[in-house]
Amino acid sequence: MVLAVKARDLRVGYVDEEENILWAVKGISFEVSQGEVFCLVGESGCGKSTIGNTITGILPPYAVTEGELHIFDKLVIKGNQRNYSGIRGRVVSYVPQNPGTSLNPYQTIGTQLYYVLNSVYGWDKKKSLDVAKKYLSLVELDPEDTIDRYPHELSGGMQQRAAIAIALSTGAKIIVADEPTSALDAHLRLQLIKLLMKLKESESLTLVMITHDLVAAGKICDTVAVVYAGKILEKCSGSNVIVEPLHPYTQMLADAVPLLGFKRHLRSIPGEPPKPDEEIPGCVFAPRCPLVFGKCVEPPPYVKAYGGEVACWRYVSGAKQ
Amino acid sequence: MVPSNNLIVSLKDVVAGYTTTGKGWRSLFKHVNVVLKNINLRVYDGERIAIIGESGSGKTTLLKVILGLLKPVSGRVEVLGKEIYRFSWSERVNILKQIGYVPQDPYKALNPKLRVKTIISEPLESTNTEPEEIEGRVREVIRMVQLSDKILDKYPGELSGGMMQRVLIARSIIHDPEILILDEPTSALDVSIQAQIIELINNIHKKLELAILTVTHDLGVAQYLSNRAVILYRGNIVEEGYIDEIITKPKHEYTNLLIASYKASI
């Protein structure tokens, strides 16, 4: 089994104006196998996008890192040293959250693809546009019709596909997609899910999806990592995230999802996630957890339970006595 | 609350779009790209209605027409019985003060340089309301949206996404409108905050007894925020009815596809 991504006790923080480090990711370890669809789910501000940006190699200069991150065989992060040469863009590529605002409104889709291909391979415009058409076909857009269009002339679903075409055009084998389905209606979401699954097979891609859409995560992901306050609270198979969630946080997230044709009381999670500068001793979810008990003042270990892995004292035998 | 027969918003045979011109000498010629085609819509006092459609279906254009920002090519647009596009801009604004509006993305919709207190009180600034009364109303609506008075002196950048959305809702109801229009109220929020905002909107509906028009692409959210729904597809209303009936027995091909896609993706 080839590992596409391997993180060991990875910490990522940002230095504020007073030179304090605000840790957004607080010591996480995970592995993503080649060809796997790996999802990061959780509330806004829990560190999902920081993990995605770390894998992609687009952390800002004021970011601080600790631990290790491997992309395939290359060690890209060791402590606060970061080296993404040959990785960023070439091996890992990024599909942004909102293609409507991240595509350049002044350039046609063809020109945007040309700039990427020219910078990666040094190809001239003619060859770049020929290859660009191949990638537009790959994402099921009509290349002749799309290549000369500006982003505003495309629908939301088409913009999303164009952004995926740009990400694929570098020949990247790991695609990090930030909230790819959140702005799409049910029909376009299903089409996008099918497209991503098709591309995963045809292009041998590894997908890292960042989402708060538990339904999409459950449908397409091989593994789901539930992130909260910069830590991974649970790792489970995609199908289990809604059907058999382990951690109370995952259970509450699943209870908050509106499901069509099944009108139940939506339970929201009271309170808000802690701020990055807030240090919580013990379980980070304890202040909001309805099932909290005495042992939760200590940091919970990761234990294997029901085919998943969970950081919760409720699954540690004897902890509740 | 049972909806009454009082019409709050009425659109009759509305055709609307955007005027475009060519480059160079072609700029002498104007062309209207029609986005909404023959729209008929009635929103009654106290009802909860959802407009559901994909990106590019004309949802935002429809909102612009109702909000008095885009004069239709043809058709009648009435708000509280007044045909708004027959009035001057200043008169139109006075009629439209009966509408509360919550824009799509709370992260972009709030002025980052204004304190929350100023943002919420903005709709009352142009009225003759006394400062003490404005202060009282601000505190009243901030409690209604379940926020603490302490955030009134903060800037939007200091708030979470859910708090920002609550501030936008507080601003939209401070002037006691007859109808609240919400543009994708939960699409920028995660599921937990989404559930909180859905509950909040429904509580406001019960308390203030106003009409609520929600624009969304999410059928799952629409079933919690509306009793009646309108399905918009490529600028046409292709289906209209009670949301539960639409979900269980969709009549139009597009609605069927939308529901089948939703079920296939779970």
XYZ file of C-alpha atoms in Angstrom:
587
model
C 0.000 0.000 0.000
C 1.507 3.315 -1.115
C 0.825 6.219 1.176
C -0.017 9.458 -0.610
C -0.090 11.567 2.565
C 1.306 10.772 5.987
C 1.131 13.225 8.895
C 2.825 12.585 12.231
C 1.946 14.778 15.200
C 1.456 17.689 12.821
C 0.896 21.119 14.341
C 0.188 24.216 12.288
C -0.183 27.684 13.719
C -0.140 31.308 12.712
C 1.911 34.070 14.278
C -0.249 37.022 15.279
C 0.721 40.706 15.485
C 1.987 40.247 19.042
C 4.253 37.377 17.962
C 2.035 34.799 19.692
C 1.461 31.511 17.897
C -2.185 30.560 17.476
C -2.266 26.819 16.820
C -5.045 25.932 14.372
C -3.964 22.285 14.039
C -2.867 20.740 17.319
C -0.972 17.529 16.816
C -2.753 15.308 14.308
C -1.621 12.042 12.749
C -3.249 10.423 9.747
C -2.471 8.476 6.605
C -4.082 8.658 3.192
C -3.405 5.746 0.840
C -2.932 6.261 -2.868
C -6.313 6.166 -4.615
C -8.236 6.803 -1.404
C -10.956 9.417 -0.938
C -10.244 11.037 2.425
C -12.640 13.538 3.945
C -12.078 16.133 6.630
C -15.377 17.148 8.224
C -16.180 19.495 11.070
C -17.522 22.916 11.947
C -16.160 26.199 10.580
C -12.976 27.262 12.319
C -11.988 23.772 13.451
C -8.843 23.626 11.290
C -10.048 21.716 8.198
C -8.903 24.295 5.660
C -5.538 24.718 7.437
C -4.949 20.961 7.082
C -5.933 21.187 3.398
C -3.642 24.175 2.823
C -0.806 22.332 4.578
C -1.150 19.308 2.294
C -1.344 21.583 -0.772
C 1.648 23.641 0.369
C -0.079 27.006 0.335
C 0.427 28.044 3.945
C 1.185 31.754 4.356
C 4.745 32.841 5.279
C 3.681 33.641 8.853
C 2.577 30.036 9.426
C 4.497 27.899 11.913
C 4.691 24.117 11.719
C 5.794 21.268 13.956
C 5.856 17.515 13.409
C 6.164 15.799 10.030
C 4.261 15.642 6.775
C 5.125 13.290 3.917
C 3.663 13.585 0.426
C 4.335 10.215 -1.208
C 7.994 9.637 -0.287
C 9.004 13.244 0.145
C 9.254 14.830 3.573
C 7.702 18.250 2.988
C 7.419 19.366 6.614
C 9.913 18.612 9.319
C 9.509 20.851 12.309
C 9.300 24.402 11.045
C 11.165 23.552 7.802
C 8.929 23.333 4.741
C 10.019 22.231 1.289
C 7.334 21.689 -1.329
C 9.524 21.967 -4.424
C 8.352 19.472 -7.030
C 5.246 18.799 -4.942
C 3.177 21.974 -4.871
C 1.085 22.107 -8.040
C 2.916 19.143 -9.607
C 1.874 16.365 -7.231
C -0.763 18.107 -5.133
C -3.285 20.472 -6.626
C -6.138 22.444 -5.147
C -9.772 22.977 -6.088
C -10.939 26.140 -4.302
C -14.132 26.515 -2.345
C -15.900 29.015 -4.556
C -14.817 28.819 -8.196
C -17.050 31.807 -9.013
C -14.719 34.064 -7.056
C -11.427 32.192 -7.418
C -11.369 31.982 -11.234
C -9.925 35.122 -12.799
C -12.913 37.114 -14.148
C -10.736 38.942 -16.713
C -9.420 35.817 -18.431
C -11.110 33.138 -20.482
C -10.974 29.568 -19.187
C -8.534 28.761 -22.013
C -6.142 31.558 -20.981
C -6.243 30.438 -17.347
C -5.406 26.887 -18.390
C -2.656 28.228 -20.675
C -0.967 30.095 -17.803
C -0.960 26.954 -15.670
C 0.376 24.696 -18.436
C 2.925 27.271 -19.541
C 4.288 27.717 -16.020
C 4.417 23.966 -15.317
C 5.586 22.606 -18.695
C 6.742 25.714 -20.560
C 4.427 24.973 -23.490
C 3.445 27.663 -25.995
C -0.127 28.858 -26.305
C -1.107 26.578 -29.197
C 0.053 23.394 -27.516
C -1.317 24.523 -24.136
C -4.762 25.163 -25.582
C -4.758 21.792 -27.350
C -3.980 20.071 -24.066
C -6.435 22.343 -22.208
C -9.229 20.988 -24.402
C -8.355 17.464 -23.291
C -8.760 18.429 -19.642
C -12.034 20.243 -20.320
C -13.354 17.074 -22.013
C -12.175 15.070 -19.027
C -14.441 17.089 -16.721
C -17.298 16.682 -19.204
C -17.321 20.252 -20.497
C -17.600 20.969 -24.208
C -14.018 22.140 -24.929
C -14.818 24.140 -28.068
C -17.643 25.963 -26.317
C -15.926 26.526 -22.961
C -12.365 27.448 -23.857
C -13.181 30.994 -24.997
C -15.699 31.738 -22.302
C -15.157 33.940 -19.263
C -16.067 32.517 -15.830
C -19.200 34.661 -15.532
C -20.529 33.052 -18.706
C -20.536 29.635 -17.031
C -23.025 28.251 -14.513
C -21.918 27.360 -10.968
C -21.535 23.686 -11.858
C -19.541 24.508 -15.003
C -17.248 26.855 -13.046
C -16.612 24.062 -10.554
C -15.700 21.697 -13.420
C -13.423 24.308 -14.997
C -11.643 24.712 -11.640
C -11.193 20.925 -11.449
C -9.812 20.919 -15.025
C -7.241 23.570 -14.028
C -6.267 21.553 -10.938
C -5.871 18.359 -13.001
C -3.949 20.024 -15.813
C -0.708 20.048 -13.831
C -0.773 16.256 -13.790
C -1.297 16.262 -10.016
C -2.114 12.944 -8.401
C -3.487 14.347 -5.154
C -6.394 16.751 -5.389
C -7.401 18.761 -2.339
C -10.969 19.998 -2.813
C -12.238 22.612 -0.358
C -16.028 22.409 0.068
C -16.614 21.329 -3.549
C -20.333 20.629 -3.136
C -21.555 23.262 -0.681
C -22.749 25.785 -3.276
C -24.420 23.242 -5.551
C -27.990 21.996 -5.659
C -28.801 18.290 -5.297
C -28.621 17.550 -9.030
C -25.295 19.318 -9.600
C -23.914 17.836 -6.386
C -24.674 14.315 -7.596
C -23.119 15.082 -10.995
C -19.978 16.427 -9.304
C -19.743 13.421 -6.984
C -20.005 11.103 -10.010
C -17.394 13.135 -11.889
C -14.935 13.056 -8.990
C -15.394 9.299 -8.635
C -14.872 8.813 -12.368
C -11.715 10.965 -12.348
C -10.414 9.140 -9.309
C -10.546 5.886 -11.258
C -9.465 7.141 -14.700
C -6.652 9.411 -13.476
C -5.666 7.304 -10.417
C -6.272 10.257 -8.146
C -6.115 10.523 -4.392
C -8.792 12.911 -3.171
C -8.684 14.924 0.030
C -12.077 16.556 0.499
C -12.757 19.284 3.018
C -16.441 19.548 3.722
C -19.157 20.130 6.262
C -21.521 18.186 4.008
C -21.775 14.952 5.974
C -24.137 13.479 3.391
C -21.615 13.896 0.548
C -18.781 12.740 2.815
C -20.700 9.610 3.743
C -21.464 8.878 0.114
C -18.076 9.213 -1.521
C -15.335 8.946 1.078
C -13.419 5.839 1.961
C -12.299 7.422 5.229
C -13.731 10.357 7.136
C -11.713 12.255 9.734
C -13.858 14.352 12.045
C -11.892 17.446 13.018
C -12.642 19.612 16.036
C -10.536 22.351 17.631
C -7.514 21.345 15.543
C -7.672 17.682 16.535
C -9.034 14.573 14.885
C -11.746 13.168 17.158
C -12.765 10.237 14.993
C -11.683 8.353 11.911
C -14.229 6.036 10.355
C -15.399 4.696 7.029
C -17.535 7.058 4.960
C -20.698 4.997 5.298
C -20.444 4.991 9.103
C -20.211 8.743 9.620
C -23.987 9.223 9.515
C -25.219 5.674 10.188
C -22.998 4.740 13.131
C -21.084 7.769 14.393
C -18.925 7.009 17.421
C -17.848 10.297 18.982
C -20.615 12.399 20.588
C -19.478 15.292 18.370
C -19.951 13.231 15.203
C -23.331 12.026 16.493
C -24.421 15.633 17.061
C -23.171 16.717 13.635
C -25.174 13.877 12.052
C -28.290 14.887 14.041
C -28.033 18.431 12.642
C -28.208 17.349 8.967
C -31.556 18.075 7.303
C -32.589 14.985 5.343
C -35.146 15.311 2.585
C -38.499 13.668 3.254
C -37.581 12.835 6.838
C -38.613 15.807 8.939
C -37.188 15.426 12.414
C -36.095 17.892 15.043
C -32.678 19.212 13.989
C -30.379 19.181 16.987
C -27.720 21.835 16.889
C -24.580 21.708 18.993
C -24.867 24.273 21.775
C -22.039 26.760 22.172
C -19.171 27.407 19.793
C -15.863 25.690 19.047
C -12.946 27.035 21.113
C -10.733 29.764 19.665
C -7.230 28.735 18.493
C -5.655 30.482 21.510
C -7.939 28.673 23.938
C -6.224 25.747 25.613
C -8.580 23.071 26.859
C -7.060 20.503 29.178
C -8.455 17.043 28.564
C -10.976 16.304 25.815
C -11.402 19.390 23.612
C -15.106 18.658 23.113
C -15.850 18.198 26.826
C -17.201 21.779 27.380
C -19.946 21.133 24.785
C -20.428 17.402 25.247
C -23.763 16.208 26.671
C -22.156 12.913 27.724
C -19.216 14.426 29.610
C -18.047 12.597 32.749
C -15.206 12.795 35.242
C -12.512 11.200 33.109
C -12.941 13.787 30.308
C -10.678 16.245 32.151
C -7.788 14.128 30.832
C -6.859 13.944 27.121
C -8.518 10.822 25.689
C -6.404 8.227 23.876
C -7.262 7.024 20.354
C -8.974 3.671 20.614
C -10.206 1.326 17.916
C -13.949 0.734 18.128
C -16.507 -0.676 15.700
C -14.126 -0.530 12.737
C -13.147 3.082 13.393
C -10.813 5.012 15.618
C -12.103 7.455 18.199
C -10.655 9.795 20.823
C -13.293 9.436 23.532
C -13.097 8.039 27.061
C -16.487 6.331 26.583
C -14.768 3.729 24.427
C -11.922 3.057 26.863
C -12.851 0.020 28.892
C -13.110 0.744 32.597
C -12.858 4.532 32.187
C -16.470 5.161 33.241
C -16.248 3.256 36.526
C -49.399 30.731 12.123
C -52.119 30.446 9.465
C -51.399 32.687 6.457
C -54.019 35.347 5.742
C -55.365 36.431 2.388
C -53.436 39.728 2.479
C -51.030 39.882 -0.412
C -47.579 41.095 0.553
C -45.786 40.538 -2.732
C -47.357 39.902 -6.101
C -45.608 39.356 -9.427
C -47.757 39.135 -12.549
C -46.353 38.074 -15.913
C -42.922 39.426 -15.002
C -40.188 39.238 -17.610
C -36.804 40.513 -16.452
C -33.186 40.415 -17.523
C -30.047 42.403 -18.042
C -29.219 44.859 -20.804
C -25.990 44.156 -22.642
C -24.222 46.039 -25.394
C -21.586 44.979 -27.885
C -18.065 46.339 -28.209
C -17.061 49.329 -30.415
C -19.795 50.494 -32.766
C -21.985 47.644 -31.580
C -22.330 49.482 -28.262
C -24.985 51.592 -30.007
C -27.227 48.555 -29.930
C -28.709 47.183 -26.750
C -29.896 43.689 -26.119
C -31.774 42.280 -23.138
C -30.694 38.884 -21.916
C -33.940 37.586 -20.494
C -33.428 35.700 -17.229
C -36.968 35.539 -15.839
C -39.695 34.454 -18.226
C -43.299 35.209 -17.380
C -43.128 34.831 -13.615
C -46.310 34.798 -11.556
C -45.840 34.678 -7.810
C -47.962 35.602 -4.794
C -46.701 35.787 -1.229
C -49.372 36.149 1.472
C -49.096 37.656 4.926
C -47.643 35.221 7.443
C -46.774 32.435 5.030
C -43.414 30.707 4.629
C -42.461 30.202 1.022
C -39.269 28.872 -0.546
C -37.914 29.555 -4.004
C -35.797 26.584 -4.996
C -33.524 26.430 -7.994
C -30.005 25.754 -9.173
C -27.341 28.404 -9.830
C -28.329 30.421 -12.886
C -32.040 29.594 -12.581
C -32.907 33.236 -11.893
C -33.312 33.190 -8.083
C -31.141 36.247 -7.471
C -32.724 38.142 -10.385
C -36.140 37.411 -8.915
C -35.001 38.836 -5.577
C -33.620 41.954 -7.281
C -37.000 42.503 -8.943
C -38.863 42.162 -5.620
C -36.345 44.365 -3.808
C -36.896 47.179 -6.310
C -33.387 46.958 -7.745
C -34.181 45.672 -11.237
C -37.064 47.042 -13.256
C -38.646 44.224 -15.227
C -38.947 44.409 -19.000
C -42.667 43.790 -18.615
C -45.192 42.731 -16.008
C -46.408 44.084 -12.669
C -44.553 43.950 -9.368
C -46.603 44.872 -6.314
C -45.372 45.130 -2.755
C -48.150 45.670 -0.192
C -50.565 46.490 -3.012
C -48.376 49.187 -4.568
C -46.869 48.775 -8.007
C -43.323 49.682 -6.976
C -41.799 50.474 -10.379
C -44.400 53.204 -11.004
C -42.936 55.226 -8.138
C -39.798 57.344 -8.069
C -36.732 55.826 -6.406
C -37.251 57.698 -3.121
C -40.933 56.763 -2.958
C -40.086 53.188 -3.871
C -37.562 53.012 -1.042
C -40.286 54.032 1.415
C -42.496 51.147 0.269
C -39.614 48.705 0.341
C -38.896 49.566 3.980
C -41.563 46.978 4.717
C -39.124 44.316 3.516
C -36.370 42.836 5.661
C -33.533 41.337 3.658
C -30.797 38.918 4.694
C -28.123 38.660 1.969
C -26.373 35.472 0.988
C -22.905 35.451 2.500
C -22.581 36.832 6.046
C -18.784 36.964 5.679
C -19.103 39.479 2.828
C -22.363 41.219 3.666
C -21.276 43.013 6.830
C -19.248 46.221 6.645
C -15.994 45.289 8.432
C -15.411 48.887 9.525
C -18.679 49.310 11.398
C -19.476 48.080 14.880
C -22.328 45.575 15.252
C -24.501 48.204 16.958
C -24.211 50.571 13.968
C -24.833 47.739 11.503
C -28.017 46.623 13.243
C -29.402 50.134 13.686
C -28.739 51.151 10.038
C -32.320 50.554 8.779
C -33.627 52.979 11.432
C -31.025 55.693 10.770
C -32.954 57.235 7.882
C -36.189 57.331 9.881
C -37.169 59.887 12.498
C -36.712 57.416 15.319
C -35.272 58.858 18.551
C -31.776 57.621 19.483
C -33.071 56.146 22.779
C -35.723 54.219 20.894
C -33.130 52.941 18.388
C -30.966 51.806 21.312
C -33.936 49.970 22.816
C -34.853 48.308 19.520
C -31.236 47.202 18.954
C -31.185 45.513 22.377
C -34.590 43.956 21.737
C -33.625 42.383 18.391
C -30.208 41.281 19.606
C -31.950 39.297 22.358
C -34.443 37.944 19.804
C -31.590 36.480 17.757
C -30.094 35.028 20.968
C -26.937 37.103 21.061
C -25.445 38.875 24.050
C -25.440 42.695 24.375
C -21.666 42.406 24.716
C -21.176 41.923 20.971
C -22.717 45.315 20.121
C -19.353 47.050 20.386
C -17.505 44.419 18.368
C -16.565 44.473 14.696
C -17.766 41.737 12.277
C -14.238 40.314 12.064
C -14.469 39.392 15.745
C -17.588 37.257 15.200
C -18.094 33.671 14.063
C -20.108 32.855 10.910
C -23.181 31.939 12.930
C -23.002 35.180 14.949
C -22.638 37.208 11.737
C -25.744 35.551 10.316
C -27.650 36.368 13.525
C -26.506 40.013 13.264
C -27.804 40.143 9.676
C -31.138 38.696 10.791
C -31.318 41.222 13.666
C -30.703 44.067 11.201
C -33.374 42.738 8.846
C -36.130 42.733 11.505
C -35.291 45.885 13.476
C -37.709 48.017 11.428
C -40.563 45.541 11.953
C -41.024 44.505 8.293
C -44.027 42.721 6.813
C -41.864 40.217 4.974
C -38.424 38.762 5.563
C -36.469 37.723 2.473
C -33.569 35.345 3.051
C -31.086 34.645 0.267
C -29.441 31.230 0.848
C -29.477 31.792 4.631
C -27.549 28.638 5.493
C -25.346 27.840 2.489
C -22.224 29.475 3.979
C -22.726 27.797 7.359
C -21.826 24.373 8.670
C -24.529 21.879 9.642
C -24.635 22.681 13.354
C -25.003 26.435 12.853
C -27.394 25.727 9.991
C -29.689 23.907 12.442
C -29.491 26.844 14.888
C -30.336 29.383 12.162
C -33.274 27.292 10.884
C -34.691 27.185 14.418
C -34.094 30.912 14.879
C -35.857 31.858 11.619
C -38.862 29.698 12.520
C -39.016 31.262 16.007
C -38.950 34.755 14.465
C -41.747 33.726 12.109
C -43.892 32.617 15.057
C -43.125 35.668 17.156
C -43.388 38.436 14.555
C -46.028 36.746 12.377
C -44.428 38.017 9.186
C -44.159 36.393 5.775
C -40.875 34.615 5.082
C -39.513 34.095 1.584
C -36.417 31.904 1.457
C -34.280 31.437 -1.611
C -32.269 28.243 -1.519
C -30.746 25.504 -3.636
C -31.095 23.031 -0.782
C -34.350 21.069 -0.717
C -33.487 19.668 2.700
C -33.273 23.165 4.187
C -36.382 24.325 2.276
C -38.563 21.671 3.919
C -37.717 23.158 7.333
C -38.139 26.807 6.337
C -41.293 26.751 4.242
C -44.787 25.380 3.841
C -45.081 26.292 0.186
C -42.383 26.088 -2.477
C -41.789 27.356 -5.964
C -39.358 25.503 -8.214
C -37.498 27.819 -10.576
C -35.737 26.342 -13.581
C -34.092 28.341 -16.346
C -36.146 31.427 -15.523
C -39.501 29.644 -15.406
C -41.591 28.532 -12.455
C -41.978 24.871 -13.308
C -43.752 23.722 -10.161
C -45.518 25.301 -7.211
C -47.288 23.802 -4.210
C -46.967 22.574 -0.648
C -43.399 21.522 -0.008
C -44.339 18.142 1.477
C -46.384 17.327 -1.626
C -43.597 18.466 -3.945
C -41.132 16.212 -2.135
C -43.409 13.172 -2.111
C -45.134 13.670 -5.477
C -43.068 15.888 -7.765
C -44.867 16.713 -10.997
C -42.236 18.368 -13.157
C -39.321 16.494 -14.669
C -36.744 18.878 -13.139
C -38.222 18.586 -9.629
C -38.205 14.832 -10.037
C -34.549 14.953 -11.077
C -33.673 17.200 -8.110
C -35.304 14.851 -5.607
C -33.942 11.708 -7.255
C -30.432 13.270 -7.232
C -30.761 14.120 -3.554
C -31.801 10.577 -2.692
C -29.052 9.103 -4.870
C -26.397 11.179 -3.116
C -27.176 9.871 0.383
